[in-house]
Amino acid sequence: MQARGQMMAAGMMGAVAFQKGLGAIHALSHPIGAIHGTHHGTTNAVCMPAVLRLNAPAIAARFDRAGGYIGIDGGFAGFQAFVDEFNASLGIPQTLAEIGVTDPDFDWLVREALADPSCGGNPIPLTVENVRCLLLELL
């Protein structure tokens, strides 16, 4: 019963977090998954390290305090290392090509990512240029 209560609380926390906006990770994952049939959670995990790097100028200072709350030392760099290690421990691929995204239509993916309602929640405004750079980095 205790585990069920904790899962319910975790689900509620996730729903509350959605109210803040989702950002570039989801804005990229939605069109990639729609065309290439990738698993949404896996696509999010593949995209996360690159999106963290893009957003670093806007979010890095917050991680000194936030990382401490969840037991991660080293500020933003420590959090980035944690994400990389966590992904590796789960066997998450590092590139979109590893999950079947080959020969993508960059123009379509960029256009759809920028049109996705999630992109408005990104700390760094998304543009044609930085979305294209993210996709190139992720391949």
PDB file of C-alpha atoms in Angstrom:
ATOM      1  CA  MET A   1       0.000   0.000   0.000  1.00  0.00           C
ATOM      2  CA  GLN A   2       2.894   2.334   0.779  1.00  0.00           C
ATOM      3  CA  ALA A   3       4.410   1.764  -2.674  1.00  0.00           C
ATOM      4  CA  ARG A   4       1.070   2.568  -4.305  1.00  0.00           C
ATOM      5  CA  GLY A   5       0.854   5.802  -2.351  1.00  0.00           C
ATOM      6  CA  GLN A   6       4.365   6.771  -3.398  1.00  0.00           C
ATOM      7  CA  MET A   7       3.591   6.030  -7.053  1.00  0.00           C
ATOM      8  CA  MET A   8       0.437   8.121  -6.814  1.00  0.00           C
ATOM      9  CA  ALA A   9       2.420  11.004  -5.318  1.00  0.00           C
ATOM     10  CA  ALA A  10       5.074  10.683  -8.039  1.00  0.00           C
ATOM     11  CA  GLY A  11       2.395  10.726 -10.740  1.00  0.00           C
ATOM     12  CA  MET A  12       0.882  13.848  -9.239  1.00  0.00           C
ATOM     13  CA  MET A  13       4.294  15.549  -9.109  1.00  0.00           C
ATOM     14  CA  GLY A  14       4.771  14.772 -12.790  1.00  0.00           C
ATOM     15  CA  ALA A  15       1.391  16.255 -13.643  1.00  0.00           C
ATOM     16  CA  VAL A  16       2.202  19.396 -11.654  1.00  0.00           C
ATOM     17  CA  ALA A  17       5.534  19.687 -13.493  1.00  0.00           C
ATOM     18  CA  PHE A  18       3.713  19.582 -16.849  1.00  0.00           C
ATOM     19  CA  GLN A  19       2.023  22.851 -15.928  1.00  0.00           C
ATOM     20  CA  LYS A  20       5.406  24.572 -16.187  1.00  0.00           C
ATOM     21  CA  GLY A  21       5.844  23.470 -19.799  1.00  0.00           C
ATOM     22  CA  LEU A  22       7.827  20.695 -21.398  1.00  0.00           C
ATOM     23  CA  GLY A  23      10.383  22.371 -23.668  1.00  0.00           C
ATOM     24  CA  ALA A  24      12.708  21.213 -26.403  1.00  0.00           C
ATOM     25  CA  ILE A  25      12.988  17.574 -25.355  1.00  0.00           C
ATOM     26  CA  HIS A  26       9.310  16.941 -26.047  1.00  0.00           C
ATOM     27  CA  ALA A  27       9.150  19.380 -28.970  1.00  0.00           C
ATOM     28  CA  LEU A  28      11.807  17.255 -30.700  1.00  0.00           C
ATOM     29  CA  SER A  29      10.472  13.881 -29.571  1.00  0.00           C
ATOM     30  CA  HIS A  30       6.918  14.386 -30.816  1.00  0.00           C
ATOM     31  CA  PRO A  31       7.707  14.780 -34.549  1.00  0.00           C
ATOM     32  CA  ILE A  32      10.578  12.273 -34.423  1.00  0.00           C
ATOM     33  CA  GLY A  33       8.285   9.644 -32.942  1.00  0.00           C
ATOM     34  CA  ALA A  34       5.454  10.481 -35.322  1.00  0.00           C
ATOM     35  CA  ILE A  35       7.545   9.871 -38.430  1.00  0.00           C
ATOM     36  CA  HIS A  36      10.105   7.322 -37.269  1.00  0.00           C
ATOM     37  CA  GLY A  37       7.958   5.335 -34.831  1.00  0.00           C
ATOM     38  CA  THR A  38      10.366   5.729 -31.927  1.00  0.00           C
ATOM     39  CA  HIS A  39       9.345   5.144 -28.308  1.00  0.00           C
ATOM     40  CA  HIS A  40       8.554   8.542 -26.773  1.00  0.00           C
ATOM     41  CA  GLY A  41      10.349   7.989 -23.461  1.00  0.00           C
ATOM     42  CA  THR A  42      13.468   6.626 -25.145  1.00  0.00           C
ATOM     43  CA  THR A  43      13.497   9.495 -27.636  1.00  0.00           C
ATOM     44  CA  ASN A  44      13.211  11.953 -24.739  1.00  0.00           C
ATOM     45  CA  ALA A  45      16.161  10.287 -22.999  1.00  0.00           C
ATOM     46  CA  VAL A  46      18.284  10.395 -26.165  1.00  0.00           C
ATOM     47  CA  CYS A  47      17.485  14.096 -26.645  1.00  0.00           C
ATOM     48  CA  MET A  48      17.973  15.154 -23.020  1.00  0.00           C
ATOM     49  CA  PRO A  49      21.798  15.548 -22.873  1.00  0.00           C
ATOM     50  CA  ALA A  50      21.917  17.736 -26.000  1.00  0.00           C
ATOM     51  CA  VAL A  51      18.974  19.849 -24.838  1.00  0.00           C
ATOM     52  CA  LEU A  52      20.607  20.309 -21.430  1.00  0.00           C
ATOM     53  CA  ARG A  53      23.728  21.621 -23.179  1.00  0.00           C
ATOM     54  CA  LEU A  54      21.617  24.018 -25.275  1.00  0.00           C
ATOM     55  CA  ASN A  55      19.803  25.292 -22.186  1.00  0.00           C
ATOM     56  CA  ALA A  56      22.902  25.488 -19.960  1.00  0.00           C
ATOM     57  CA  PRO A  57      23.255  29.298 -20.123  1.00  0.00           C
ATOM     58  CA  ALA A  58      19.703  29.723 -18.827  1.00  0.00           C
ATOM     59  CA  ILE A  59      19.566  26.910 -16.262  1.00  0.00           C
ATOM     60  CA  ALA A  60      23.069  26.142 -14.988  1.00  0.00           C
ATOM     61  CA  ALA A  61      22.965  28.476 -11.976  1.00  0.00           C
ATOM     62  CA  ARG A  62      19.785  26.837 -10.655  1.00  0.00           C
ATOM     63  CA  PHE A  63      21.443  23.434 -10.492  1.00  0.00           C
ATOM     64  CA  ASP A  64      23.801  24.351  -7.664  1.00  0.00           C
ATOM     65  CA  ARG A  65      20.806  24.387  -5.324  1.00  0.00           C
ATOM     66  CA  ALA A  66      18.483  21.988  -7.167  1.00  0.00           C
ATOM     67  CA  GLY A  67      21.142  19.285  -7.501  1.00  0.00           C
ATOM     68  CA  GLY A  68      21.707  19.383  -3.773  1.00  0.00           C
ATOM     69  CA  TYR A  69      18.025  18.734  -3.120  1.00  0.00           C
ATOM     70  CA  ILE A  70      18.265  15.434  -4.952  1.00  0.00           C
ATOM     71  CA  GLY A  71      21.748  14.474  -3.780  1.00  0.00           C
ATOM     72  CA  ILE A  72      23.736  15.409  -6.881  1.00  0.00           C
ATOM     73  CA  ASP A  73      26.928  17.379  -6.291  1.00  0.00           C
ATOM     74  CA  GLY A  74      28.748  19.511  -8.830  1.00  0.00           C
ATOM     75  CA  GLY A  75      25.992  21.852  -9.967  1.00  0.00           C
ATOM     76  CA  PHE A  76      25.041  21.684 -13.613  1.00  0.00           C
ATOM     77  CA  ALA A  77      28.092  19.629 -14.624  1.00  0.00           C
ATOM     78  CA  GLY A  78      27.250  17.113 -11.913  1.00  0.00           C
ATOM     79  CA  PHE A  79      23.648  16.891 -13.095  1.00  0.00           C
ATOM     80  CA  GLN A  80      24.751  16.461 -16.718  1.00  0.00           C
ATOM     81  CA  ALA A  81      27.109  13.668 -15.641  1.00  0.00           C
ATOM     82  CA  PHE A  82      24.292  12.056 -13.643  1.00  0.00           C
ATOM     83  CA  VAL A  83      22.000  12.084 -16.698  1.00  0.00           C
ATOM     84  CA  ASP A  84      24.728  10.579 -18.890  1.00  0.00           C
ATOM     85  CA  GLU A  85      25.488   7.853 -16.317  1.00  0.00           C
ATOM     86  CA  PHE A  86      21.804   7.125 -15.692  1.00  0.00           C
ATOM     87  CA  ASN A  87      21.110   6.805 -19.421  1.00  0.00           C
ATOM     88  CA  ALA A  88      24.115   4.492 -19.787  1.00  0.00           C
ATOM     89  CA  SER A  89      22.963   2.340 -16.847  1.00  0.00           C
ATOM     90  CA  LEU A  90      19.606   1.864 -18.584  1.00  0.00           C
ATOM     91  CA  GLY A  91      21.177   1.118 -21.965  1.00  0.00           C
ATOM     92  CA  ILE A  92      19.737   4.280 -23.525  1.00  0.00           C
ATOM     93  CA  PRO A  93      21.275   4.900 -26.956  1.00  0.00           C
ATOM     94  CA  GLN A  94      23.262   8.097 -27.416  1.00  0.00           C
ATOM     95  CA  THR A  95      22.076   8.967 -30.912  1.00  0.00           C
ATOM     96  CA  LEU A  96      18.842   9.051 -32.853  1.00  0.00           C
ATOM     97  CA  ALA A  97      20.418   6.795 -35.481  1.00  0.00           C
ATOM     98  CA  GLU A  98      20.682   4.071 -32.828  1.00  0.00           C
ATOM     99  CA  ILE A  99      16.886   4.117 -32.404  1.00  0.00           C
ATOM    100  CA  GLY A 100      16.161   3.987 -36.126  1.00  0.00           C
ATOM    101  CA  VAL A 101      16.181   7.632 -37.179  1.00  0.00           C
ATOM    102  CA  THR A 102      18.058   7.517 -40.456  1.00  0.00           C
ATOM    103  CA  ASP A 103      17.860   9.993 -43.308  1.00  0.00           C
ATOM    104  CA  PRO A 104      15.496  12.381 -41.488  1.00  0.00           C
ATOM    105  CA  ASP A 105      13.673  15.199 -43.243  1.00  0.00           C
ATOM    106  CA  PHE A 106      15.354  18.011 -41.309  1.00  0.00           C
ATOM    107  CA  ASP A 107      13.149  20.763 -42.675  1.00  0.00           C
ATOM    108  CA  TRP A 108       9.977  18.931 -41.636  1.00  0.00           C
ATOM    109  CA  LEU A 109      11.319  17.973 -38.194  1.00  0.00           C
ATOM    110  CA  VAL A 110      12.497  21.536 -37.495  1.00  0.00           C
ATOM    111  CA  ARG A 111       9.185  23.013 -38.634  1.00  0.00           C
ATOM    112  CA  GLU A 112       7.144  20.551 -36.562  1.00  0.00           C
ATOM    113  CA  ALA A 113       9.326  20.948 -33.460  1.00  0.00           C
ATOM    114  CA  LEU A 114       8.920  24.722 -33.619  1.00  0.00           C
ATOM    115  CA  ALA A 115       5.150  24.354 -34.085  1.00  0.00           C
ATOM    116  CA  ASP A 116       4.843  21.948 -31.140  1.00  0.00           C
ATOM    117  CA  PRO A 117       3.167  23.529 -28.096  1.00  0.00           C
ATOM    118  CA  SER A 118       5.984  22.151 -25.929  1.00  0.00           C
ATOM    119  CA  CYS A 119       8.624  24.409 -27.458  1.00  0.00           C
ATOM    120  CA  GLY A 120       7.259  27.497 -25.696  1.00  0.00           C
ATOM    121  CA  GLY A 121       8.336  26.094 -22.335  1.00  0.00           C
ATOM    122  CA  ASN A 122      12.009  25.887 -23.241  1.00  0.00           C
ATOM    123  CA  PRO A 123      14.341  28.159 -21.216  1.00  0.00           C
ATOM    124  CA  ILE A 124      16.283  29.156 -24.356  1.00  0.00           C
ATOM    125  CA  PRO A 125      13.949  30.258 -27.179  1.00  0.00           C
ATOM    126  CA  LEU A 126      13.949  27.674 -29.949  1.00  0.00           C
ATOM    127  CA  THR A 127      14.851  28.816 -33.446  1.00  0.00           C
ATOM    128  CA  VAL A 128      15.309  27.164 -36.820  1.00  0.00           C
ATOM    129  CA  GLU A 129      19.061  27.345 -36.265  1.00  0.00           C
ATOM    130  CA  ASN A 130      19.304  25.858 -32.788  1.00  0.00           C
ATOM    131  CA  VAL A 131      16.730  23.119 -33.482  1.00  0.00           C
ATOM    132  CA  ARG A 132      18.635  22.134 -36.632  1.00  0.00           C
ATOM    133  CA  CYS A 133      21.886  22.094 -34.612  1.00  0.00           C
ATOM    134  CA  LEU A 134      20.259  19.897 -31.957  1.00  0.00           C
ATOM    135  CA  LEU A 135      19.087  17.420 -34.589  1.00  0.00           C
ATOM    136  CA  LEU A 136      22.517  17.295 -36.221  1.00  0.00           C
ATOM    137  CA  GLU A 137      24.140  16.739 -32.817  1.00  0.00           C
ATOM    138  CA  LEU A 138      21.666  13.978 -31.994  1.00  0.00           C
ATOM    139  CA  LEU A 139      22.242  11.990 -35.176  1.00  0.00           C
TER     140      LEU A 139
END
